[in-house]
PDB file of C-alpha atoms in Angstrom:
ATOM      1  CA  MET A   1     -42.835  -7.229 -21.700  1.00 40.00           C
ATOM      2  CA  SER A   2     -40.054  -6.698 -19.271  1.00 46.00           C
ATOM      3  CA  LYS A   3     -42.007  -5.160 -16.411  1.00 48.00           C
ATOM      4  CA  GLY A   4     -40.432  -5.860 -13.076  1.00 48.00           C
ATOM      5  CA  ARG A   5     -37.071  -6.800 -14.486  1.00 62.00           C
ATOM      6  CA  LEU A   6     -34.068  -5.483 -12.635  1.00 84.00           C
ATOM      7  CA  ASP A   7     -36.266  -4.118  -9.927  1.00 89.00           C
ATOM      8  CA  LYS A   8     -36.495  -5.755  -6.552  1.00 95.00           C
ATOM      9  CA  ILE A   9     -39.826  -7.539  -6.142  1.00 97.00           C
ATOM     10  CA  ASP A  10     -41.210  -7.600  -2.606  1.00 98.00           C
ATOM     11  CA  VAL A  11     -43.649 -10.474  -2.280  1.00 98.00           C
ATOM     12  CA  ALA A  12     -45.539  -9.162   0.768  1.00 98.00           C
ATOM     13  CA  GLU A  13     -45.952  -5.763  -0.889  1.00 98.00           C
ATOM     14  CA  LYS A  14     -47.359  -7.406  -4.008  1.00 98.00           C
ATOM     15  CA  PHE A  15     -49.831  -9.478  -1.993  1.00 98.00           C
ATOM     16  CA  GLY A  16     -51.126  -6.177  -0.610  1.00 98.00           C
ATOM     17  CA  LEU A  17     -52.294  -5.263  -4.116  1.00 98.00           C
ATOM     18  CA  PHE A  18     -54.976  -7.921  -4.571  1.00 98.00           C
ATOM     19  CA  THR A  19     -57.455 -10.011  -2.638  1.00 98.00           C
ATOM     20  CA  GLN A  20     -58.949 -12.247  -5.354  1.00 97.00           C
ATOM     21  CA  GLN A  21     -58.469 -15.953  -4.907  1.00 97.00           C
ATOM     22  CA  TRP A  22     -57.493 -18.437  -7.614  1.00 97.00           C
ATOM     23  CA  GLN A  23     -56.175 -15.671  -9.853  1.00 96.00           C
ATOM     24  CA  GLY A  24     -52.410 -15.770 -10.180  1.00 96.00           C
ATOM     25  CA  LYS A  25     -50.989 -12.271 -10.569  1.00 98.00           C
ATOM     26  CA  VAL A  26     -47.831 -11.879 -12.612  1.00 98.00           C
ATOM     27  CA  VAL A  27     -44.932 -10.149 -10.842  1.00 97.00           C
ATOM     28  CA  ALA A  28     -41.993 -11.100 -13.065  1.00 97.00           C
ATOM     29  CA  GLU A  29     -40.989 -13.055 -16.107  1.00 96.00           C
ATOM     30  CA  MET A  30     -37.866 -14.965 -17.053  1.00 97.00           C
ATOM     31  CA  ASN A  31     -36.977 -17.428 -19.779  1.00 97.00           C
ATOM     32  CA  GLY A  32     -40.510 -17.481 -21.158  1.00 97.00           C
ATOM     33  CA  MET A  33     -42.006 -18.174 -17.758  1.00 98.00           C
ATOM     34  CA  TYR A  34     -44.130 -16.103 -15.438  1.00 98.00           C
ATOM     35  CA  VAL A  35     -43.583 -15.743 -11.720  1.00 98.00           C
ATOM     36  CA  LYS A  36     -47.061 -15.384 -10.238  1.00 98.00           C
ATOM     37  CA  LEU A  37     -48.443 -14.820  -6.757  1.00 98.00           C
ATOM     38  CA  ALA A  38     -51.772 -16.356  -5.839  1.00 98.00           C
ATOM     39  CA  ARG A  39     -54.206 -16.681  -2.958  1.00 98.00           C
ATOM     40  CA  LEU A  40     -55.876 -20.083  -2.856  1.00 98.00           C
ATOM     41  CA  GLU A  41     -58.706 -21.276  -0.624  1.00 98.00           C
ATOM     42  CA  GLY A  42     -61.037 -24.239  -0.952  1.00 98.00           C
ATOM     43  CA  GLU A  43     -60.930 -26.565  -3.930  1.00 97.00           C
ATOM     44  CA  PHE A  44     -59.902 -25.920  -7.501  1.00 96.00           C
ATOM     45  CA  ILE A  45     -60.846 -28.241 -10.338  1.00 95.00           C
ATOM     46  CA  PRO A  46     -58.871 -31.283 -11.411  1.00 96.00           C
ATOM     47  CA  HIS A  47     -56.987 -30.482 -14.605  1.00 96.00           C
ATOM     48  CA  THR A  48     -53.896 -31.290 -16.627  1.00 96.00           C
ATOM     49  CA  HIS A  49     -51.385 -29.162 -18.524  1.00 97.00           C
ATOM     50  CA  GLU A  50     -50.222 -31.128 -21.523  1.00 96.00           C
ATOM     51  CA  ALA A  51     -47.068 -29.134 -22.194  1.00 96.00           C
ATOM     52  CA  GLU A  52     -46.183 -27.215 -19.028  1.00 97.00           C
ATOM     53  CA  ASP A  53     -44.566 -28.091 -15.710  1.00 97.00           C
ATOM     54  CA  GLU A  54     -45.728 -25.979 -12.753  1.00 97.00           C
ATOM     55  CA  MET A  55     -43.902 -25.097  -9.554  1.00 98.00           C
ATOM     56  CA  PHE A  56     -45.993 -24.309  -6.462  1.00 98.00           C
ATOM     57  CA  TYR A  57     -43.975 -22.722  -3.635  1.00 98.00           C
ATOM     58  CA  VAL A  58     -45.993 -22.171  -0.452  1.00 98.00           C
ATOM     59  CA  LEU A  59     -45.346 -18.904   1.384  1.00 98.00           C
ATOM     60  CA  ASP A  60     -48.113 -19.115   3.960  1.00 98.00           C
ATOM     61  CA  GLY A  61     -50.873 -21.627   4.697  1.00 98.00           C
ATOM     62  CA  GLU A  62     -51.203 -25.169   3.425  1.00 98.00           C
ATOM     63  CA  LEU A  63     -51.685 -26.615  -0.035  1.00 98.00           C
ATOM     64  CA  THR A  64     -52.734 -30.172  -0.707  1.00 98.00           C
ATOM     65  CA  MET A  65     -52.119 -31.317  -4.253  1.00 98.00           C
ATOM     66  CA  ARG A  66     -54.509 -34.132  -5.114  1.00 97.00           C
ATOM     67  CA  LEU A  67     -52.779 -36.385  -7.613  1.00 96.00           C
ATOM     68  CA  PRO A  68     -54.233 -39.431  -9.355  1.00 93.00           C
ATOM     69  CA  ASP A  69     -52.658 -41.825  -6.867  1.00 92.00           C
ATOM     70  CA  ARG A  70     -52.132 -39.761  -3.702  1.00 94.00           C
ATOM     71  CA  ASP A  71     -52.211 -36.406  -1.965  1.00 96.00           C
ATOM     72  CA  VAL A  72     -49.110 -34.304  -1.305  1.00 97.00           C
ATOM     73  CA  THR A  73     -49.446 -31.593   1.337  1.00 98.00           C
ATOM     74  CA  VAL A  74     -47.084 -28.633   1.124  1.00 98.00           C
ATOM     75  CA  GLY A  75     -46.500 -25.975   3.792  1.00 98.00           C
ATOM     76  CA  PRO A  76     -44.478 -22.770   4.115  1.00 98.00           C
ATOM     77  CA  GLY A  77     -40.930 -23.103   2.815  1.00 98.00           C
ATOM     78  CA  GLN A  78     -41.866 -26.160   0.790  1.00 98.00           C
ATOM     79  CA  PHE A  79     -42.788 -26.640  -2.835  1.00 98.00           C
ATOM     80  CA  ILE A  80     -43.892 -29.183  -5.391  1.00 98.00           C
ATOM     81  CA  VAL A  81     -43.361 -29.385  -9.136  1.00 97.00           C
ATOM     82  CA  VAL A  82     -46.263 -30.910 -11.045  1.00 97.00           C
ATOM     83  CA  PRO A  83     -44.902 -32.201 -14.345  1.00 96.00           C
ATOM     84  CA  ARG A  84     -46.792 -31.772 -17.599  1.00 96.00           C
ATOM     85  CA  GLY A  85     -49.347 -34.462 -18.252  1.00 96.00           C
ATOM     86  CA  VAL A  86     -50.119 -35.177 -14.608  1.00 96.00           C
ATOM     87  CA  GLU A  87     -53.669 -34.452 -13.444  1.00 97.00           C
ATOM     88  CA  HIS A  88     -53.750 -32.378 -10.280  1.00 97.00           C
ATOM     89  CA  MET A  89     -56.251 -30.585  -8.094  1.00 97.00           C
ATOM     90  CA  PRO A  90     -55.079 -27.949  -5.601  1.00 97.00           C
ATOM     91  CA  VAL A  91     -56.984 -27.846  -2.308  1.00 98.00           C
ATOM     92  CA  CYS A  92     -56.376 -25.417   0.569  1.00 98.00           C
ATOM     93  CA  PRO A  93     -58.235 -25.697   3.898  1.00 96.00           C
ATOM     94  CA  ARG A  94     -57.668 -21.981   4.557  1.00 98.00           C
ATOM     95  CA  GLU A  95     -56.352 -19.076   2.535  1.00 98.00           C
ATOM     96  CA  THR A  96     -52.900 -19.988   1.323  1.00 98.00           C
ATOM     97  CA  LYS A  97     -50.354 -17.756  -0.384  1.00 98.00           C
ATOM     98  CA  ILE A  98     -48.198 -19.291  -3.055  1.00 98.00           C
ATOM     99  CA  MET A  99     -45.596 -18.366  -5.637  1.00 98.00           C
ATOM    100  CA  LEU A 100     -46.385 -20.140  -8.888  1.00 98.00           C
ATOM    101  CA  ILE A 101     -43.834 -20.438 -11.684  1.00 98.00           C
ATOM    102  CA  GLU A 102     -44.955 -21.725 -15.067  1.00 98.00           C
ATOM    103  CA  PRO A 103     -44.600 -21.041 -18.795  1.00 97.00           C
ATOM    104  CA  LYS A 104     -46.293 -17.837 -19.929  1.00 97.00           C
ATOM    105  CA  GLU A 105     -48.778 -19.695 -22.103  1.00 95.00           C
ATOM    106  CA  THR A 106     -50.067 -21.846 -19.229  1.00 94.00           C
ATOM    107  CA  VAL A 107     -53.845 -21.712 -18.826  1.00 91.00           C
ATOM    108  CA  ASN A 108     -54.842 -21.901 -15.160  1.00 94.00           C
ATOM    109  CA  THR A 109     -57.557 -24.468 -15.820  1.00 93.00           C
ATOM    110  CA  GLY A 110     -55.421 -26.571 -18.164  1.00 93.00           C
ATOM    111  CA  ASP A 111     -57.476 -28.955 -20.254  1.00 92.00           C
ATOM    112  CA  ALA A 112     -60.643 -28.445 -18.198  1.00 92.00           C
ATOM    113  CA  ASP A 113     -63.552 -26.533 -19.687  1.00 85.00           C
ATOM    114  CA  SER A 114     -64.291 -24.250 -16.794  1.00 87.00           C
ATOM    115  CA  GLU A 115     -65.699 -20.861 -15.919  1.00 91.00           C
ATOM    116  CA  ARG A 116     -62.766 -20.548 -13.544  1.00 93.00           C
ATOM    117  CA  ARG A 117     -60.383 -19.802 -16.381  1.00 93.00           C
ATOM    118  CA  VAL A 118     -58.631 -16.439 -15.986  1.00 93.00           C
ATOM    119  CA  GLU A 119     -56.078 -14.536 -18.032  1.00 93.00           C
ATOM    120  CA  PRO A 120     -52.757 -13.564 -16.476  1.00 93.00           C
ATOM    121  CA  GLU A 121     -52.657 -10.008 -15.133  1.00 96.00           C
ATOM    122  CA  TRP A 122     -49.521  -8.079 -14.173  1.00 97.00           C
ATOM    123  CA  ILE A 123     -49.472  -6.265 -10.869  1.00 97.00           C
TER     124      ILE A 123
ATOM    125  CA  MET B   1     -33.771 -36.613 -14.872  1.00 40.00           C
ATOM    126  CA  SER B   2     -36.941 -36.275 -12.926  1.00 46.00           C
ATOM    127  CA  LYS B   3     -35.559 -36.514  -9.416  1.00 48.00           C
ATOM    128  CA  GLY B   4     -37.633 -34.623  -6.924  1.00 48.00           C
ATOM    129  CA  ARG B   5     -40.668 -34.396  -9.157  1.00 62.00           C
ATOM    130  CA  LEU B   6     -43.989 -34.985  -7.504  1.00 84.00           C
ATOM    131  CA  ASP B   7     -42.350 -35.122  -4.131  1.00 89.00           C
ATOM    132  CA  LYS B   8     -42.615 -32.293  -1.674  1.00 95.00           C
ATOM    133  CA  ILE B   9     -39.335 -30.381  -1.449  1.00 97.00           C
ATOM    134  CA  ASP B  10     -38.542 -28.913   1.959  1.00 98.00           C
ATOM    135  CA  VAL B  11     -36.115 -26.051   1.550  1.00 98.00           C
ATOM    136  CA  ALA B  12     -34.794 -26.027   5.139  1.00 98.00           C
ATOM    137  CA  GLU B  13     -34.225 -29.773   5.030  1.00 98.00           C
ATOM    138  CA  LYS B  14     -32.270 -29.425   1.799  1.00 98.00           C
ATOM    139  CA  PHE B  15     -30.102 -26.654   3.252  1.00 98.00           C
ATOM    140  CA  GLY B  16     -29.154 -29.113   5.998  1.00 98.00           C
ATOM    141  CA  LEU B  17     -27.461 -31.266   3.372  1.00 98.00           C
ATOM    142  CA  PHE B  18     -24.661 -28.906   2.384  1.00 98.00           C
ATOM    143  CA  THR B  19     -22.469 -26.143   3.732  1.00 98.00           C
ATOM    144  CA  GLN B  20     -20.452 -25.091   0.669  1.00 97.00           C
ATOM    145  CA  GLN B  21     -20.877 -21.517  -0.457  1.00 97.00           C
ATOM    146  CA  TRP B  22     -21.300 -20.313  -4.035  1.00 97.00           C
ATOM    147  CA  GLN B  23     -22.319 -23.772  -5.221  1.00 96.00           C
ATOM    148  CA  GLY B  24     -25.968 -23.918  -6.186  1.00 96.00           C
ATOM    149  CA  LYS B  25     -27.417 -27.361  -5.417  1.00 98.00           C
ATOM    150  CA  VAL B  26     -30.210 -28.620  -7.649  1.00 98.00           C
ATOM    151  CA  VAL B  27     -33.419 -29.622  -5.863  1.00 97.00           C
ATOM    152  CA  ALA B  28     -35.908 -29.698  -8.744  1.00 97.00           C
ATOM    153  CA  GLU B  29     -36.320 -29.119 -12.432  1.00 96.00           C
ATOM    154  CA  MET B  30     -39.169 -27.824 -14.557  1.00 97.00           C
ATOM    155  CA  ASN B  31     -39.512 -26.644 -18.132  1.00 97.00           C
ATOM    156  CA  GLY B  32     -35.809 -26.999 -18.797  1.00 97.00           C
ATOM    157  CA  MET B  33     -34.861 -25.003 -15.736  1.00 98.00           C
ATOM    158  CA  TYR B  34     -33.226 -25.946 -12.470  1.00 98.00           C
ATOM    159  CA  VAL B  35     -34.413 -24.851  -9.046  1.00 98.00           C
ATOM    160  CA  LYS B  36     -31.239 -24.494  -6.982  1.00 98.00           C
ATOM    161  CA  LEU B  37     -30.485 -23.612  -3.387  1.00 98.00           C
ATOM    162  CA  ALA B  38     -27.307 -21.729  -2.588  1.00 98.00           C
ATOM    163  CA  ARG B  39     -25.385 -20.240   0.307  1.00 98.00           C
ATOM    164  CA  LEU B  40     -23.635 -17.004  -0.631  1.00 98.00           C
ATOM    165  CA  GLU B  41     -21.186 -14.945   1.401  1.00 98.00           C
ATOM    166  CA  GLY B  42     -18.727 -12.267   0.346  1.00 98.00           C
ATOM    167  CA  GLU B  43     -18.248 -11.279  -3.278  1.00 97.00           C
ATOM    168  CA  PHE B  44     -18.682 -13.296  -6.431  1.00 96.00           C
ATOM    169  CA  ILE B  45     -17.193 -12.221  -9.738  1.00 95.00           C
ATOM    170  CA  PRO B  46     -18.870  -9.904 -12.229  1.00 96.00           C
ATOM    171  CA  HIS B  47     -20.208 -11.954 -15.120  1.00 96.00           C
ATOM    172  CA  THR B  48     -22.888 -12.081 -17.801  1.00 96.00           C
ATOM    173  CA  HIS B  49     -25.113 -14.870 -19.119  1.00 97.00           C
ATOM    174  CA  GLU B  50     -25.708 -14.255 -22.792  1.00 96.00           C
ATOM    175  CA  ALA B  51     -28.779 -16.465 -23.146  1.00 96.00           C
ATOM    176  CA  GLU B  52     -30.230 -17.021 -19.686  1.00 97.00           C
ATOM    177  CA  ASP B  53     -32.356 -14.981 -17.278  1.00 97.00           C
ATOM    178  CA  GLU B  54     -31.778 -15.744 -13.597  1.00 97.00           C
ATOM    179  CA  MET B  55     -34.147 -15.382 -10.655  1.00 98.00           C
ATOM    180  CA  PHE B  56     -32.629 -14.841  -7.203  1.00 98.00           C
ATOM    181  CA  TYR B  57     -35.136 -15.282  -4.355  1.00 98.00           C
ATOM    182  CA  VAL B  58     -33.706 -14.484  -0.925  1.00 98.00           C
ATOM    183  CA  LEU B  59     -34.748 -16.805   1.889  1.00 98.00           C
ATOM    184  CA  ASP B  60     -32.445 -15.522   4.625  1.00 98.00           C
ATOM    185  CA  GLY B  61     -29.780 -12.829   4.763  1.00 98.00           C
ATOM    186  CA  GLU B  62     -29.107 -10.047   2.304  1.00 98.00           C
ATOM    187  CA  LEU B  63     -28.012 -10.039  -1.315  1.00 98.00           C
ATOM    188  CA  THR B  64     -26.744  -6.987  -3.124  1.00 98.00           C
ATOM    189  CA  MET B  65     -26.714  -7.324  -6.898  1.00 98.00           C
ATOM    190  CA  ARG B  66     -24.130  -4.992  -8.356  1.00 97.00           C
ATOM    191  CA  LEU B  67     -25.341  -3.940 -11.790  1.00 96.00           C
ATOM    192  CA  PRO B  68     -23.525  -1.742 -14.311  1.00 93.00           C
ATOM    193  CA  ASP B  69     -25.410   1.371 -13.228  1.00 92.00           C
ATOM    194  CA  ARG B  70     -26.538   0.676  -9.646  1.00 94.00           C
ATOM    195  CA  ASP B  71     -26.848  -1.744  -6.765  1.00 96.00           C
ATOM    196  CA  VAL B  72     -30.090  -3.532  -5.874  1.00 97.00           C
ATOM    197  CA  THR B  73     -30.281  -4.993  -2.368  1.00 98.00           C
ATOM    198  CA  VAL B  74     -32.675  -7.876  -1.816  1.00 98.00           C
ATOM    199  CA  GLY B  75     -33.793  -9.312   1.539  1.00 98.00           C
ATOM    200  CA  PRO B  76     -35.936 -12.215   2.724  1.00 98.00           C
ATOM    201  CA  GLY B  77     -39.207 -12.539   0.818  1.00 98.00           C
ATOM    202  CA  GLN B  78     -37.845 -10.471  -2.038  1.00 98.00           C
ATOM    203  CA  PHE B  79     -36.326 -11.395  -5.361  1.00 98.00           C
ATOM    204  CA  ILE B  80     -34.706 -10.012  -8.472  1.00 98.00           C
ATOM    205  CA  VAL B  81     -34.599 -11.289 -12.034  1.00 97.00           C
ATOM    206  CA  VAL B  82     -31.364 -10.525 -13.862  1.00 97.00           C
ATOM    207  CA  PRO B  83     -32.101 -10.666 -17.592  1.00 96.00           C
ATOM    208  CA  ARG B  84     -29.726 -12.238 -20.058  1.00 96.00           C
ATOM    209  CA  GLY B  85     -26.994  -9.944 -21.263  1.00 96.00           C
ATOM    210  CA  VAL B  86     -26.813  -7.831 -18.108  1.00 96.00           C
ATOM    211  CA  GLU B  87     -23.550  -7.941 -16.175  1.00 97.00           C
ATOM    212  CA  HIS B  88     -24.056  -8.618 -12.492  1.00 97.00           C
ATOM    213  CA  MET B  89     -22.016  -9.351  -9.381  1.00 97.00           C
ATOM    214  CA  PRO B  90     -23.689 -10.854  -6.301  1.00 97.00           C
ATOM    215  CA  VAL B  91     -22.354  -9.604  -2.955  1.00 98.00           C
ATOM    216  CA  CYS B  92     -23.524 -10.742   0.484  1.00 98.00           C
ATOM    217  CA  PRO B  93     -22.262  -9.136   3.699  1.00 96.00           C
ATOM    218  CA  ARG B  94     -23.039 -12.327   5.654  1.00 98.00           C
ATOM    219  CA  GLU B  95     -24.095 -15.831   4.721  1.00 98.00           C
ATOM    220  CA  THR B  96     -27.263 -15.586   2.687  1.00 98.00           C
ATOM    221  CA  LYS B  97     -29.564 -18.389   1.581  1.00 98.00           C
ATOM    222  CA  ILE B  98     -31.193 -18.069  -1.801  1.00 98.00           C
ATOM    223  CA  MET B  99     -33.340 -20.017  -4.209  1.00 98.00           C
ATOM    224  CA  LEU B 100     -31.967 -19.613  -7.722  1.00 98.00           C
ATOM    225  CA  ILE B 101     -34.006 -20.504 -10.796  1.00 98.00           C
ATOM    226  CA  GLU B 102     -32.299 -20.591 -14.167  1.00 98.00           C
ATOM    227  CA  PRO B 103     -32.042 -22.688 -17.349  1.00 97.00           C
ATOM    228  CA  LYS B 104     -30.303 -26.009 -16.846  1.00 97.00           C
ATOM    229  CA  GLU B 105     -27.423 -25.069 -19.130  1.00 96.00           C
ATOM    230  CA  THR B 106     -26.546 -21.922 -17.133  1.00 94.00           C
ATOM    231  CA  VAL B 107     -22.889 -21.755 -16.076  1.00 91.00           C
ATOM    232  CA  ASN B 108     -22.523 -20.142 -12.661  1.00 93.00           C
ATOM    233  CA  THR B 109     -19.643 -17.931 -13.799  1.00 93.00           C
ATOM    234  CA  GLY B 110     -21.294 -16.979 -17.085  1.00 93.00           C
ATOM    235  CA  ASP B 111     -18.823 -15.531 -19.567  1.00 92.00           C
ATOM    236  CA  ALA B 112     -16.076 -15.084 -16.962  1.00 92.00           C
ATOM    237  CA  ASP B 113     -13.028 -17.329 -17.090  1.00 85.00           C
ATOM    238  CA  SER B 114     -12.866 -18.282 -13.449  1.00 87.00           C
ATOM    239  CA  GLU B 115     -11.730 -21.030 -11.115  1.00 91.00           C
ATOM    240  CA  ARG B 116     -15.042 -20.503  -9.330  1.00 93.00           C
ATOM    241  CA  ARG B 117     -16.942 -22.353 -12.019  1.00 93.00           C
ATOM    242  CA  VAL B 118     -18.843 -25.357 -10.638  1.00 93.00           C
ATOM    243  CA  GLU B 119     -21.081 -27.985 -12.206  1.00 93.00           C
ATOM    244  CA  PRO B 120     -24.653 -28.388 -10.961  1.00 93.00           C
ATOM    245  CA  GLU B 121     -25.103 -31.150  -8.395  1.00 96.00           C
ATOM    246  CA  TRP B 122     -28.416 -32.669  -7.308  1.00 97.00           C
ATOM    247  CA  ILE B 123     -29.083 -33.052  -3.626  1.00 97.00           C
TER     248      ILE B 123
END
């Protein structure tokens, strides 16, 4: 698929197209990776991606990434890369908008067996 | 190298570390790609990357991507992905701050033989 390529992508406009939380929506792809937008609020589940690094760029709100040994809190204009193999648990005290960049085959729940698993959807 | 991994990266703080234009500075890596920050102003050279897609996310300012058949102008909170094989020429009427995500092996001048070629530098 090449949807979105060579068009300008307006992040705010894309956020206007969905309200679901914890469901990253695909807005572009490049080099086998998806660029996703997501609304996060509350706690996700701790999980690990064995083969994929993930970049979480915060656009609005506040994201705390709970790591095995510490928490890292990320605000607007900041990001964190969680390398493959590192357990992490995203937590947001209020609704937080992020841009998430990860390989196309990344499963949102990683190695966790969870009903919160969703398939990527283009918007 | 894993510099920057699992630390929070503050984009504004990183921009305070350099003033050079047209020299993307590496602030993170993931999945074989670099996350770079760059200051652009004026015209770059038309060039093509045969094997790499590039994502240009505008943080501040205005970037016009001159493509073979049209121009696409991108502002803050917007981005464009230029797929491999497509000639492009970035032009910025004033200093523009961008986040650039591309494979680590990407050469900034692509297939063009230019004195404007620079090597990636971590900050």
